[in-house]
PDB file of C-alpha atoms in Angstrom:
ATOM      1  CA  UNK A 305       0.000   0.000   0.000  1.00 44.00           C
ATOM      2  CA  UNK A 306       1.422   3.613  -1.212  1.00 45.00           C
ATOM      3  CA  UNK A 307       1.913   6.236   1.986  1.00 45.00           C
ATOM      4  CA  UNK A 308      -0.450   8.581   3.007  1.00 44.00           C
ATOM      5  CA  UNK A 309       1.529  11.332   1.181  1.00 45.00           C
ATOM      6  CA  UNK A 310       1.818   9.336  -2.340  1.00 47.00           C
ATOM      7  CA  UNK A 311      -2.115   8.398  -2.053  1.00 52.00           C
ATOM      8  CA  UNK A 312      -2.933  11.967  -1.045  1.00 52.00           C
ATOM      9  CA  UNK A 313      -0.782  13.621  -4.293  1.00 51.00           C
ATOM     10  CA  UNK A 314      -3.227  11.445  -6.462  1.00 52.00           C
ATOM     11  CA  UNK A 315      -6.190  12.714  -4.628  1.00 54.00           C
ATOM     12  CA  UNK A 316      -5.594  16.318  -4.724  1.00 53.00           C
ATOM     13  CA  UNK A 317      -4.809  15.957  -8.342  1.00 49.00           C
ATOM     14  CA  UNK A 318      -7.844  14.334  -9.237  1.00 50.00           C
ATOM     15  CA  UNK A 319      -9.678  16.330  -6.908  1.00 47.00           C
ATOM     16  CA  UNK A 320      -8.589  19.540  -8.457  1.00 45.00           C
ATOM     17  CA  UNK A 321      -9.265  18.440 -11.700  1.00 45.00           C
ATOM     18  CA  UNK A 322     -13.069  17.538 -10.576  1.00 45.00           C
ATOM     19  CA  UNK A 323     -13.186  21.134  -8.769  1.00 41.00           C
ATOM     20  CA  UNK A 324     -12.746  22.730 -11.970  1.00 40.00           C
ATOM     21  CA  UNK A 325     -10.054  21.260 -14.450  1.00 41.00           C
ATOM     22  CA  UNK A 326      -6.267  20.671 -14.126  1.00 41.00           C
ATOM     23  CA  UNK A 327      -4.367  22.626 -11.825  1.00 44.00           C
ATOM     24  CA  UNK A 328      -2.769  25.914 -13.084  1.00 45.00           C
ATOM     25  CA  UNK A 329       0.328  26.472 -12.630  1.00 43.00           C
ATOM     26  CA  UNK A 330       2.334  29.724 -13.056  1.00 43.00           C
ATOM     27  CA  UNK A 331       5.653  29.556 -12.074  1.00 46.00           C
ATOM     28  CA  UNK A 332       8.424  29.026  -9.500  1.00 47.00           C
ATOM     29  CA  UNK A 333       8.600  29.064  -5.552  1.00 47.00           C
ATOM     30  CA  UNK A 334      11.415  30.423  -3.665  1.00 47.00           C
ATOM     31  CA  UNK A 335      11.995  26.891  -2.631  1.00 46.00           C
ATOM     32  CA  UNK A 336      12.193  25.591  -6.311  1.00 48.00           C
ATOM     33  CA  UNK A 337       8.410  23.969  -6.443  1.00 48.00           C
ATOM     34  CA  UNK A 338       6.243  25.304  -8.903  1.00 52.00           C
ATOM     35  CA  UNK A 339       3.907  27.728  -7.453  1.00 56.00           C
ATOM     36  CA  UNK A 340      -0.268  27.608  -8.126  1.00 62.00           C
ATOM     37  CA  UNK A 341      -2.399  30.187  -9.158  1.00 69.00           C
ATOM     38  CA  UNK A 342      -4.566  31.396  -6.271  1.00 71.00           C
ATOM     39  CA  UNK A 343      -7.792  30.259  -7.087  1.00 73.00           C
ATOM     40  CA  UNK A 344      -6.572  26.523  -7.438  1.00 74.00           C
ATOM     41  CA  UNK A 345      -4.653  26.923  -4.061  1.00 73.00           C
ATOM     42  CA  UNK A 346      -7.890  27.868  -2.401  1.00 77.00           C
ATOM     43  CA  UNK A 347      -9.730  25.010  -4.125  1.00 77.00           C
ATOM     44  CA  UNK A 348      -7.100  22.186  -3.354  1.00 78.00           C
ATOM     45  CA  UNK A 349      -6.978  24.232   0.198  1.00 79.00           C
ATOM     46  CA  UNK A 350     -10.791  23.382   0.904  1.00 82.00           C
ATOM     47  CA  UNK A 351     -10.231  19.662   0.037  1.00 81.00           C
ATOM     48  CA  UNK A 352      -7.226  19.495   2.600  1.00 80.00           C
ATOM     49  CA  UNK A 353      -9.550  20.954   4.960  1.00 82.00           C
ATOM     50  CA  UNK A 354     -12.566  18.740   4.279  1.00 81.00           C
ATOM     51  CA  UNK A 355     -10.208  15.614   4.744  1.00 80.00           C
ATOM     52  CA  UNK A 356      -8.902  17.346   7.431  1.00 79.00           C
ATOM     53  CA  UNK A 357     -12.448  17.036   8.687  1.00 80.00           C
ATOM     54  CA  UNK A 358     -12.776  13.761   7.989  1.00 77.00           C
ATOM     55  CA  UNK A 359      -9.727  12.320   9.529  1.00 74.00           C
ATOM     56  CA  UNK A 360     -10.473  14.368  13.230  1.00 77.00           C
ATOM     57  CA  UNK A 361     -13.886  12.803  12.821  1.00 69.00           C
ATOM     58  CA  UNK A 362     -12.131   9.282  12.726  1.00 67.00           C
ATOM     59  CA  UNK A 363     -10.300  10.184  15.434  1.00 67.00           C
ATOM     60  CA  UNK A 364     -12.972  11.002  17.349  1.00 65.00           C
ATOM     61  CA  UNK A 365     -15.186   7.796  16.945  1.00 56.00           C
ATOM     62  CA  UNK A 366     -12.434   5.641  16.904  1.00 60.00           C
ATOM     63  CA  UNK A 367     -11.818   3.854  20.545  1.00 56.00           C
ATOM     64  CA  UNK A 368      -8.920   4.757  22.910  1.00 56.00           C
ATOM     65  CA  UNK A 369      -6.742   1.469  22.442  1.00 52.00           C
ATOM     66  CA  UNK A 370      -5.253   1.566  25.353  1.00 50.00           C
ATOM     67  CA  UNK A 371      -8.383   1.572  27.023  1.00 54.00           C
ATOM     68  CA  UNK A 372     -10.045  -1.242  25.248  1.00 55.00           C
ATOM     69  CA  UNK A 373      -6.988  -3.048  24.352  1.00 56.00           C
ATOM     70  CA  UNK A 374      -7.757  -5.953  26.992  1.00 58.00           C
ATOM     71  CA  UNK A 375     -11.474  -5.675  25.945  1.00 59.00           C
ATOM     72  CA  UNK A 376     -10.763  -6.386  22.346  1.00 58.00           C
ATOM     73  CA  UNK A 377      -8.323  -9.551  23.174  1.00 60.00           C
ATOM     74  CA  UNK A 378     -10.752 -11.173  25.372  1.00 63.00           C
ATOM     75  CA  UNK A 379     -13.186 -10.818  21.666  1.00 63.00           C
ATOM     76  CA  UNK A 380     -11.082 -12.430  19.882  1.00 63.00           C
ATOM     77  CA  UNK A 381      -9.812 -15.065  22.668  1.00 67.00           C
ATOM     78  CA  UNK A 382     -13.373 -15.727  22.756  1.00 72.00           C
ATOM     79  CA  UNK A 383     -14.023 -16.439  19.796  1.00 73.00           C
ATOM     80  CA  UNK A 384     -10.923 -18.763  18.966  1.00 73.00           C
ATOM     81  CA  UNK A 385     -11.984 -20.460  22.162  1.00 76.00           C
ATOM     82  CA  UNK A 386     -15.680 -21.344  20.943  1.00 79.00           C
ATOM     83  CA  UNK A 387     -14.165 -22.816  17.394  1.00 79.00           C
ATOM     84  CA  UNK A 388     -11.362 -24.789  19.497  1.00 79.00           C
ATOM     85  CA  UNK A 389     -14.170 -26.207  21.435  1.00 82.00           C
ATOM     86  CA  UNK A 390     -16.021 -26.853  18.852  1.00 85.00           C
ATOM     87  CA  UNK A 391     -13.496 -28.380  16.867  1.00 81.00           C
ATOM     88  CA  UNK A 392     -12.855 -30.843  19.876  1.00 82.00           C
ATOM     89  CA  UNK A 393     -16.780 -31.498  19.772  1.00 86.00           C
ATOM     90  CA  UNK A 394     -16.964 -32.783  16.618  1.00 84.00           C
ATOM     91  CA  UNK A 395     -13.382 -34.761  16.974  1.00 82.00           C
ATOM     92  CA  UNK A 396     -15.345 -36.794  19.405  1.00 84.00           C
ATOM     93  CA  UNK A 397     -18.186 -36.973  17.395  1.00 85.00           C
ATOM     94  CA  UNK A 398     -15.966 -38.427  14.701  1.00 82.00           C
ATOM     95  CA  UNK A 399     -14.315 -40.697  17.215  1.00 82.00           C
ATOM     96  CA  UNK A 400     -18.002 -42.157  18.303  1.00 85.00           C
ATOM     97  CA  UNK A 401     -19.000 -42.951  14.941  1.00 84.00           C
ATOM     98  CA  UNK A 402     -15.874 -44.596  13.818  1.00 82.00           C
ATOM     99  CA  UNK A 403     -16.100 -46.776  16.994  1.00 79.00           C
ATOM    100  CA  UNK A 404     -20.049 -47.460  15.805  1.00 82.00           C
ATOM    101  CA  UNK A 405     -18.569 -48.573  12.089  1.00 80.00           C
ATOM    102  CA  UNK A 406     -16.559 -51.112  13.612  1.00 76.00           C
ATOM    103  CA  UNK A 407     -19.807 -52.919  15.884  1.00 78.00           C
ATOM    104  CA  UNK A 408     -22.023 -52.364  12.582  1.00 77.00           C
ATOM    105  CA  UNK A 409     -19.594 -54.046  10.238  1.00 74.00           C
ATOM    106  CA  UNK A 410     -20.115 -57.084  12.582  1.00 72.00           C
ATOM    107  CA  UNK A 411     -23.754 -56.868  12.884  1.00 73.00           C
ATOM    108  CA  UNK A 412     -23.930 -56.633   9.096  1.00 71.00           C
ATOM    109  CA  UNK A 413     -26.836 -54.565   9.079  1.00 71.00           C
ATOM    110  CA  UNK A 414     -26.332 -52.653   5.357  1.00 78.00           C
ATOM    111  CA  UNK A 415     -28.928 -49.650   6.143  1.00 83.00           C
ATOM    112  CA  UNK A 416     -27.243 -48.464   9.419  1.00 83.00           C
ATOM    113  CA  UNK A 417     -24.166 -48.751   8.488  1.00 80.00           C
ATOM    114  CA  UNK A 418     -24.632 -46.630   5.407  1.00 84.00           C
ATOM    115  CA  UNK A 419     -26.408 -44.183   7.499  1.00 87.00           C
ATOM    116  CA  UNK A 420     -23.150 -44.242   9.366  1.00 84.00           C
ATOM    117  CA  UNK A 421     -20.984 -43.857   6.464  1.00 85.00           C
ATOM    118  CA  UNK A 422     -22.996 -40.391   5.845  1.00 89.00           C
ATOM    119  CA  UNK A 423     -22.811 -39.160   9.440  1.00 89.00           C
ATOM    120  CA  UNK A 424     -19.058 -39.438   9.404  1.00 85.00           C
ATOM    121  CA  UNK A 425     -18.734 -38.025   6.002  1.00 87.00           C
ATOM    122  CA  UNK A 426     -20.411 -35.008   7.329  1.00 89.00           C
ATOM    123  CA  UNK A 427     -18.688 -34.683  10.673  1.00 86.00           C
ATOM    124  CA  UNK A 428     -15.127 -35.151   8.628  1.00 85.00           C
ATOM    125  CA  UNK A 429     -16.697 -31.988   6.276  1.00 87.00           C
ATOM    126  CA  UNK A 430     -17.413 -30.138   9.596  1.00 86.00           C
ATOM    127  CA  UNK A 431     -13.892 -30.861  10.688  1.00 83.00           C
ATOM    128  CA  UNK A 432     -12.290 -29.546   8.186  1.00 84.00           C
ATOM    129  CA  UNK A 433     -14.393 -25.891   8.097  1.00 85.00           C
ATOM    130  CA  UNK A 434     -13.816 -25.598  11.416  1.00 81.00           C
ATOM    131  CA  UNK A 435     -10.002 -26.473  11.150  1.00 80.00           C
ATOM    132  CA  UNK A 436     -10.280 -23.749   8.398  1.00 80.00           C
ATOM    133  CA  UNK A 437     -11.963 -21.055  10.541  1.00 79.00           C
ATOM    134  CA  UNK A 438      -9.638 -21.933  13.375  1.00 73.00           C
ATOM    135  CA  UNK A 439      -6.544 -20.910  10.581  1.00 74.00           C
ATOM    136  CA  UNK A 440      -8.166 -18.014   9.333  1.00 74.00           C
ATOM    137  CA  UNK A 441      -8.437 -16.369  13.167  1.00 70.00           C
ATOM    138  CA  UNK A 442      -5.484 -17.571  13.870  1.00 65.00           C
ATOM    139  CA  UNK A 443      -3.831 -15.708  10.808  1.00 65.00           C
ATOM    140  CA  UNK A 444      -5.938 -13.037  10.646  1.00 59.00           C
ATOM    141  CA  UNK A 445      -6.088 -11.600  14.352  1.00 59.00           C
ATOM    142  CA  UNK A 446      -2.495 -11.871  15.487  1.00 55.00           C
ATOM    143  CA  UNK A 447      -2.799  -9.072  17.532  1.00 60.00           C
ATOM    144  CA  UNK A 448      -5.667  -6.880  16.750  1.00 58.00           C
ATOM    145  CA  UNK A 449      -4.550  -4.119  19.352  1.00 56.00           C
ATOM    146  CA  UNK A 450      -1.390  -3.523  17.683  1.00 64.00           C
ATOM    147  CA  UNK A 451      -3.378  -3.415  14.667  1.00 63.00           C
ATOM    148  CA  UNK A 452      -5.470  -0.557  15.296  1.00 64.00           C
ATOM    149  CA  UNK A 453      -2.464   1.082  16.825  1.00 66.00           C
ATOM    150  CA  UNK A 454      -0.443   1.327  13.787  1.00 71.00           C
ATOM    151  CA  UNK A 455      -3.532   2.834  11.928  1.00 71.00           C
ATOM    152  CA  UNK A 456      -4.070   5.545  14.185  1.00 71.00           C
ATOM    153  CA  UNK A 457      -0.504   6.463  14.361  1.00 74.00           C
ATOM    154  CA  UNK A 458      -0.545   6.736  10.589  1.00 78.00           C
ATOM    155  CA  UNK A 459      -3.796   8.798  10.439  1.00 76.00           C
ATOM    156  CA  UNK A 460      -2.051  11.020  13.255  1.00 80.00           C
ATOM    157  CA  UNK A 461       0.864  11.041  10.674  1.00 80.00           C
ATOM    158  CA  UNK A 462      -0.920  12.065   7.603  1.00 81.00           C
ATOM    159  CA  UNK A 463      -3.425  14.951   9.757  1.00 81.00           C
ATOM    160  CA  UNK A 464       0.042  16.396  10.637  1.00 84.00           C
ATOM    161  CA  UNK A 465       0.922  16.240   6.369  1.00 82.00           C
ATOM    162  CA  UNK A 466      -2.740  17.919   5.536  1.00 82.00           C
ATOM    163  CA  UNK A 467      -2.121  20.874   8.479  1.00 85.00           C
ATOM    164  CA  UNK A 468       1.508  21.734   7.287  1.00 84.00           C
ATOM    165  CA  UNK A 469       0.302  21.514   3.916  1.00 82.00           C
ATOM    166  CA  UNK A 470      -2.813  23.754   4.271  1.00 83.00           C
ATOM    167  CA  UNK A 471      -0.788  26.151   5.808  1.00 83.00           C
ATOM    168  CA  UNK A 472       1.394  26.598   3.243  1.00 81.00           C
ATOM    169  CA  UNK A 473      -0.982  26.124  -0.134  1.00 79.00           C
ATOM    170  CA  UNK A 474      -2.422  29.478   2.138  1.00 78.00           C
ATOM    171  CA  UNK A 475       0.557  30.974   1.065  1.00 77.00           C
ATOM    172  CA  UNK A 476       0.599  29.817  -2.628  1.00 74.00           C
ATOM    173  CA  UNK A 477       3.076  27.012  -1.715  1.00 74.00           C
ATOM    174  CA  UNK A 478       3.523  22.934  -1.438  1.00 74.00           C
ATOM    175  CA  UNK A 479       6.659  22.156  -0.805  1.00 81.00           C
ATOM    176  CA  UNK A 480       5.991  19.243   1.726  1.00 80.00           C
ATOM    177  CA  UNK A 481       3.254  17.421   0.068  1.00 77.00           C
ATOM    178  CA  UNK A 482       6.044  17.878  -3.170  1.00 81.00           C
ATOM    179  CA  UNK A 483       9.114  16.608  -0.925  1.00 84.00           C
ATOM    180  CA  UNK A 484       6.981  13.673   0.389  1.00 82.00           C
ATOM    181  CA  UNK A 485       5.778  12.559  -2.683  1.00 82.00           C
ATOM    182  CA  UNK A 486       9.370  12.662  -4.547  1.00 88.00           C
ATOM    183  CA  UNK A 487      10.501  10.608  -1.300  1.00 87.00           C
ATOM    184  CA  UNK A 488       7.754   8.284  -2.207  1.00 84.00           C
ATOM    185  CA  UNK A 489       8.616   7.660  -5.556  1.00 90.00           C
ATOM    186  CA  UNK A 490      12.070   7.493  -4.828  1.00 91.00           C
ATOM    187  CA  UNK A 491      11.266   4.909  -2.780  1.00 89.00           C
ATOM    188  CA  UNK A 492       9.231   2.998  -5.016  1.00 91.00           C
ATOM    189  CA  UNK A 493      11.935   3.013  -7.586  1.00 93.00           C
ATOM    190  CA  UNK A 494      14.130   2.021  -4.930  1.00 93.00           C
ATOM    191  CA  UNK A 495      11.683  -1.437  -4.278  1.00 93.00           C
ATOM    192  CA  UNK A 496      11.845  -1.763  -8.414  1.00 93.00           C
ATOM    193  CA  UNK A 497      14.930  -1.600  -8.874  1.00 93.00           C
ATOM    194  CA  UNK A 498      15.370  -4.139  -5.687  1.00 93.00           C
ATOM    195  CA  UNK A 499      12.764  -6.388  -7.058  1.00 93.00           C
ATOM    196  CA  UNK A 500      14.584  -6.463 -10.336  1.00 93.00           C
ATOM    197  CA  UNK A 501      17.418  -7.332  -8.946  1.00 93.00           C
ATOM    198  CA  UNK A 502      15.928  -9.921  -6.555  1.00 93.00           C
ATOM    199  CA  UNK A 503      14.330 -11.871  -9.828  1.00 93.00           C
ATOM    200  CA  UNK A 504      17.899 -11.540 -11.729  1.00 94.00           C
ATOM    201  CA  UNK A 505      19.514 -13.183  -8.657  1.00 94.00           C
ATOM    202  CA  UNK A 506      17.198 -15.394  -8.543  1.00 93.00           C
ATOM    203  CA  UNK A 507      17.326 -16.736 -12.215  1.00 93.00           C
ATOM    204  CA  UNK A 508      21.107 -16.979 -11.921  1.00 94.00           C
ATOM    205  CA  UNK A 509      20.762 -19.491  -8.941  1.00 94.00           C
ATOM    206  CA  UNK A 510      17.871 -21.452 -10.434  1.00 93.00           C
ATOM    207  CA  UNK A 511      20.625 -21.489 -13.769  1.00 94.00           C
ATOM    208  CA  UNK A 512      23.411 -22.669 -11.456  1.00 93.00           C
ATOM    209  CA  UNK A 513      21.496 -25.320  -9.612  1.00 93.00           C
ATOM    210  CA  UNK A 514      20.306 -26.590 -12.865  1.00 92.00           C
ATOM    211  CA  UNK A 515      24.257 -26.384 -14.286  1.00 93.00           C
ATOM    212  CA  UNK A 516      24.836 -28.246 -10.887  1.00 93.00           C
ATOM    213  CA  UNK A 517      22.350 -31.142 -11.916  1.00 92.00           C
ATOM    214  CA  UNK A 518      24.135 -31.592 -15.730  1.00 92.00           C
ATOM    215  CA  UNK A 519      27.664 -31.436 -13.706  1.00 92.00           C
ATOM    216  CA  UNK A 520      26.388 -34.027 -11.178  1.00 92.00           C
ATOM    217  CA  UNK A 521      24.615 -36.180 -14.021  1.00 91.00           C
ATOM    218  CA  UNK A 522      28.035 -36.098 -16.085  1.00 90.00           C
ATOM    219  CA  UNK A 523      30.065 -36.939 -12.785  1.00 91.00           C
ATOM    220  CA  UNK A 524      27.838 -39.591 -11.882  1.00 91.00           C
ATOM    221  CA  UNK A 525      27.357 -41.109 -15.737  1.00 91.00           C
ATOM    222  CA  UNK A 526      31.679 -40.869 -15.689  1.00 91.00           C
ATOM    223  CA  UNK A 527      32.126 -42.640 -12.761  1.00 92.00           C
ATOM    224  CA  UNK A 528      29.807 -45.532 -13.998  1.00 91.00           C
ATOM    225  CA  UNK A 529      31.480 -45.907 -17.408  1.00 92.00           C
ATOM    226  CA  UNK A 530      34.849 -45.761 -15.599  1.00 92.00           C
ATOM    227  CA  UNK A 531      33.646 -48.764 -12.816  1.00 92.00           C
ATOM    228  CA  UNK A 532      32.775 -50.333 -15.804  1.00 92.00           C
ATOM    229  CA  UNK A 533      35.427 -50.088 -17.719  1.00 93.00           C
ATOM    230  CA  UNK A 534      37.219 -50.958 -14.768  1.00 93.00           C
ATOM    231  CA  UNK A 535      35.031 -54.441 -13.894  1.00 92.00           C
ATOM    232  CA  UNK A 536      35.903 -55.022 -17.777  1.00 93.00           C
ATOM    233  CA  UNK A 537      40.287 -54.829 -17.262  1.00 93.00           C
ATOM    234  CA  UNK A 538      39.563 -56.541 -14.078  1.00 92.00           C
ATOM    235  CA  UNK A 539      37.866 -59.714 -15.996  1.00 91.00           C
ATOM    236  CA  UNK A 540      40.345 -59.171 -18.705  1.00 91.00           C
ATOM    237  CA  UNK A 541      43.312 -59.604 -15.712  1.00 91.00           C
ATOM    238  CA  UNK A 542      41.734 -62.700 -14.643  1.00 91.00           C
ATOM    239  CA  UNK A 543      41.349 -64.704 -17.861  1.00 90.00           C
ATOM    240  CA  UNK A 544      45.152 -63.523 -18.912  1.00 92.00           C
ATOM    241  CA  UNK A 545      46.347 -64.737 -15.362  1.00 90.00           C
ATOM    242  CA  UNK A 546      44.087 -67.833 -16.021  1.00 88.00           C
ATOM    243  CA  UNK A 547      45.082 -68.624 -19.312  1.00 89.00           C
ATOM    244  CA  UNK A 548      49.488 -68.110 -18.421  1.00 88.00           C
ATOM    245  CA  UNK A 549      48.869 -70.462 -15.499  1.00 85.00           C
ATOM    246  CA  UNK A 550      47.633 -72.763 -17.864  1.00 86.00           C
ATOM    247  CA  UNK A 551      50.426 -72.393 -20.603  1.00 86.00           C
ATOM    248  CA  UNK A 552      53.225 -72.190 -17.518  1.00 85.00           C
ATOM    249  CA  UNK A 553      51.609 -75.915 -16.059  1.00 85.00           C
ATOM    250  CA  UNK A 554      52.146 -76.754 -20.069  1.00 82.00           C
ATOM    251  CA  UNK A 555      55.198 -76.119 -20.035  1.00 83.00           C
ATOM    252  CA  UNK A 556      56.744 -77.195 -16.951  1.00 81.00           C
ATOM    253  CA  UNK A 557      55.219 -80.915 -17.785  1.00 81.00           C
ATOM    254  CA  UNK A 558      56.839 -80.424 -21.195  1.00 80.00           C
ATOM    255  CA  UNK A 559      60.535 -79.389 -20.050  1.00 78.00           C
ATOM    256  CA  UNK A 560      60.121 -82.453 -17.429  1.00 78.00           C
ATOM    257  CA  UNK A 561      58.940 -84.632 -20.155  1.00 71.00           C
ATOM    258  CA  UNK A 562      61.793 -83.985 -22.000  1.00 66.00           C
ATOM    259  CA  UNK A 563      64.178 -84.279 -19.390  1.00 60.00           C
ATOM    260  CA  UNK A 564      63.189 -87.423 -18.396  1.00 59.00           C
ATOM    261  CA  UNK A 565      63.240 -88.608 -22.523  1.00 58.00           C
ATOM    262  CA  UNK A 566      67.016 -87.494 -22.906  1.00 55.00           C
TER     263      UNK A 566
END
């Protein structure tokens, strides 16, 4: 979500516009922002005063968190309680009719068992809502106090933005709203140009780790051709061992043979 002050240049833009047409500008502040014409500066001036309005009448109707912080944790304890309980309701509900599959099966009696089958069908249904609510509160309430907190504090923030800004479109000027809307876009390029560079980071590792799988695929496919190659010399070794043995025995009966002849 943009700031207050980005959301608020956007507003008074388009608000001007539907007051009576673009804004006019005619020149140059002594602070270097270009300056309005009078009668826009009045016209965006009533529009930071309605809002002004509007955000004191907020304030106004909106509870003193301090005060009710305890109140509203206790709502939502409540109501995490109730589904908990509820949850552990229908687990033993679930339980009960299991246990009464297991005695039907034995009685063999088709029509209650299949009225069974339904119950526990819908009880496992039940379950899993419930399971679901429980997630959603858990996930969605973390800490509701805290919550409301930060959005007061910003609605403090931006009331401050409107009053320093009224007072000086009163004297044909906006160099705040101007400074925090350039720091807002700033910062947005800032997140763009990180996100960029997040995504090109990230392509580069999902390119190494699938460079990693070919290198690992080529070590692994090498060292099976070279165990096999290997196995192969080995068997080769064996026969040529085999084989000389033979011959050697061959000729060591020979050479007696003929020893004993002469």
């Amino acid at each position: 979500a943009s700031p207050p002050g980005c959301r608020l240049g956007r507003r008074l833009a388009a608000a001007a516009e539907e007051y009576g047409g673009a804004v006019d500008w005619v020149g140059t502040s002594s602070t270097g922002a270009m300056a309005m014409s009078s009668i826009e500066s009045a016209r965006i001036s009533a529009i930071v005063e309605e809002a002004l309005e509007k955000l004191s009448f907020l304030a106004s109707i909106t509870p003193d968190i301090i005060a009710h912080r305890d109140e509203l944790s206790q709502i939502v304890g409540d109501e995490i309680t109730r589904i908990i309980q509820e949850q552990r309701s229908l687990e033993q509900k679930y339980e009960e009719l299991i246990r009464q599959r297991t005695a039907l099966k034995a009685l063999s009696n088709k029509a209650k068992y299949k009225e069974n089958q339904e119950e526990i069908r819908t009880v496992a249904r039940a379950l899993r809502e419930s399971t679901k609510e429980l997630c959603r509160n858990l996930k969605g309430n973390p800490n509701i106090a805290e919550n409301l907190s930060k959005i007061q504090g910003e609605r403090s923030n931006l009331q401050n933005l409107l009053s320093k800004t009224l007072r000086e479109l009163r004297e044909n000027s906006h160099a705040t709203l101007t400074h925090v809307v350039e720091e807002e876009k700033a910062r947005n390029d800032m997140i763009l140009e990180v996100t960029a560079k997040e995504k090109e980071v990230s392509a580069m590792v999902k390119q190494l780790q699938a460079d990693l799988a070919v290198e690992r695929q080529g070590h692994r496919q090498d060292i099976e051709e070279r165990s096999e190659t290997i196995s192969k010399l080995k068997d080769e070794l064996s026969e040529i061992r085999a084989t000389s043995a033979v011959k050697v025995q061959y000729l060591a009966r020979e050479a007696r043979g003929g020893g004993a002849a002469g």
